[in-house]
């Protein structure tokens, strides 16, 4: 690990200012991705701007949406009673991230900013049509996740919150990589108030993506039965030592049916 | 069932180089244990001690893999019998059934 300057601003505007001043700065949230990268020398920032001093809003349940502030740990999202009732799929998802250590340190802002292709949250964001609030603007999820580990964020832009619209029903099912516990395949299913359905898949491809055929079938009839016989092509899916693209394609079908069955 | 070392076939680099890729069983992955002791002291030294190592570890993988091949009705399944490996072993049967 190289030396770096450490900042802990109390205001979002100061975090942005500190980043603009830094030669090669990095925001630090829960540190569960960034600290290992520093230790291995994969990231060598000149400045670390710790966001843990920013005002923590936690989870706010509104009439039409739930807003989770960026610094909220996964365990706090999973345990929030209001969110559990409004969007059960998101609570289940947060409660299934990694292990208890990860859930008590890792944050939604860090997870979304990192856009790991095997992270859980991007699927909920895309399926629910979430809005990512930042220090400068509001970015719809469709425009936010731009590919493997990349997002629409500018280098000095801070995520302040993630806003999820409240659906009629939501469900999440994940097949964890047995070693890392990240999603080998995770499927988030959301049925919105107008009856439309969105299905988002994480872990299987280079980035989170939707499955229009499943969405159309579920919009007609929201049941696991509607998905029988529907399969996703393995072409373009990830293939690694843990699972081939064909196995991931198979798991998308299984997880989608489980997510629909679990949807509340 | 979970542990296996994977090397890159081109470079020889160990791919399962950390616990993010090498699946060391956690508490939730193993059954609870019943402990038993068999005491036959060695007669040729005053403390009755013997060298011994991993005796149970020799038989258990064979028992587990035999159970897997028996359940699947196939002759061979490579270790570790991860979900992916088991799924792959089942594919020829699925094709035959269709
Ligand atoms: C053993 C282990 C298992 C895990 N399993 C899972 C899993 O199953 N599913 C899953 O989804 N994740 C998993 N994770 C990742 C975990 O969820 C972390 O929360 C996530 O990687 C990053 O969040 P963080 O708060 O730790 O961010 P950090 O590590 O602090 O930051 C990550 C990146 O985001 C940037 N960043 C952080 N906050 C902001 C912000 N507010 N605005 C702009 N940029 C920001 C940082 O600069 C950095 O580049 C796992 C991690 C570990 C170590």
Coordinates of N, CA, C and O in Angstrom, one line a residue, chain A residues 3 39 103 139 148-149 172 176 193 231:
Chain A
X3 N 1.5 5.5 0.3 CA 1.0 6.6 1.2 C -0.1 7.4 0.4 O 0.0 7.5 -0.8
X39 N -4.6 -2.7 -0.8 CA -3.6 -3.6 -0.2 C -2.8 -4.4 -1.3 O -1.7 -4.6 -1.1
X103 N -22.0 -7.3 5.1 CA -23.2 -6.6 5.2 C -23.2 -5.4 6.2 O -24.0 -4.5 6.0
X139 N -29.7 10.3 -12.0 CA -29.4 9.4 -13.2 C -30.3 8.2 -13.2 O -30.3 7.4 -12.2
X148 N -19.1 -3.4 -17.6 CA -18.3 -4.0 -16.6 C -17.5 -3.0 -15.7 O -16.7 -2.3 -16.3
X149 N -17.8 -2.9 -14.5 CA -17.2 -1.9 -13.5 C -17.2 -0.5 -14.0 O -16.4 0.3 -13.6
X172 N -36.4 -11.5 -5.5 CA -35.0 -11.7 -5.9 C -34.6 -13.1 -5.6 O -34.9 -13.6 -4.5
X176 N -25.4 -18.1 -5.4 CA -24.2 -17.5 -5.1 C -23.0 -18.3 -5.5 O -23.1 -19.5 -5.6
X193 N -46.9 -1.0 -10.7 CA -48.3 -0.7 -10.5 C -49.2 -0.8 -11.8 O -50.4 -1.2 -11.7
X231 N -35.9 -19.7 -22.5 CA -34.5 -19.8 -22.1 C -33.7 -18.6 -22.7 O -34.1 -18.0 -23.6

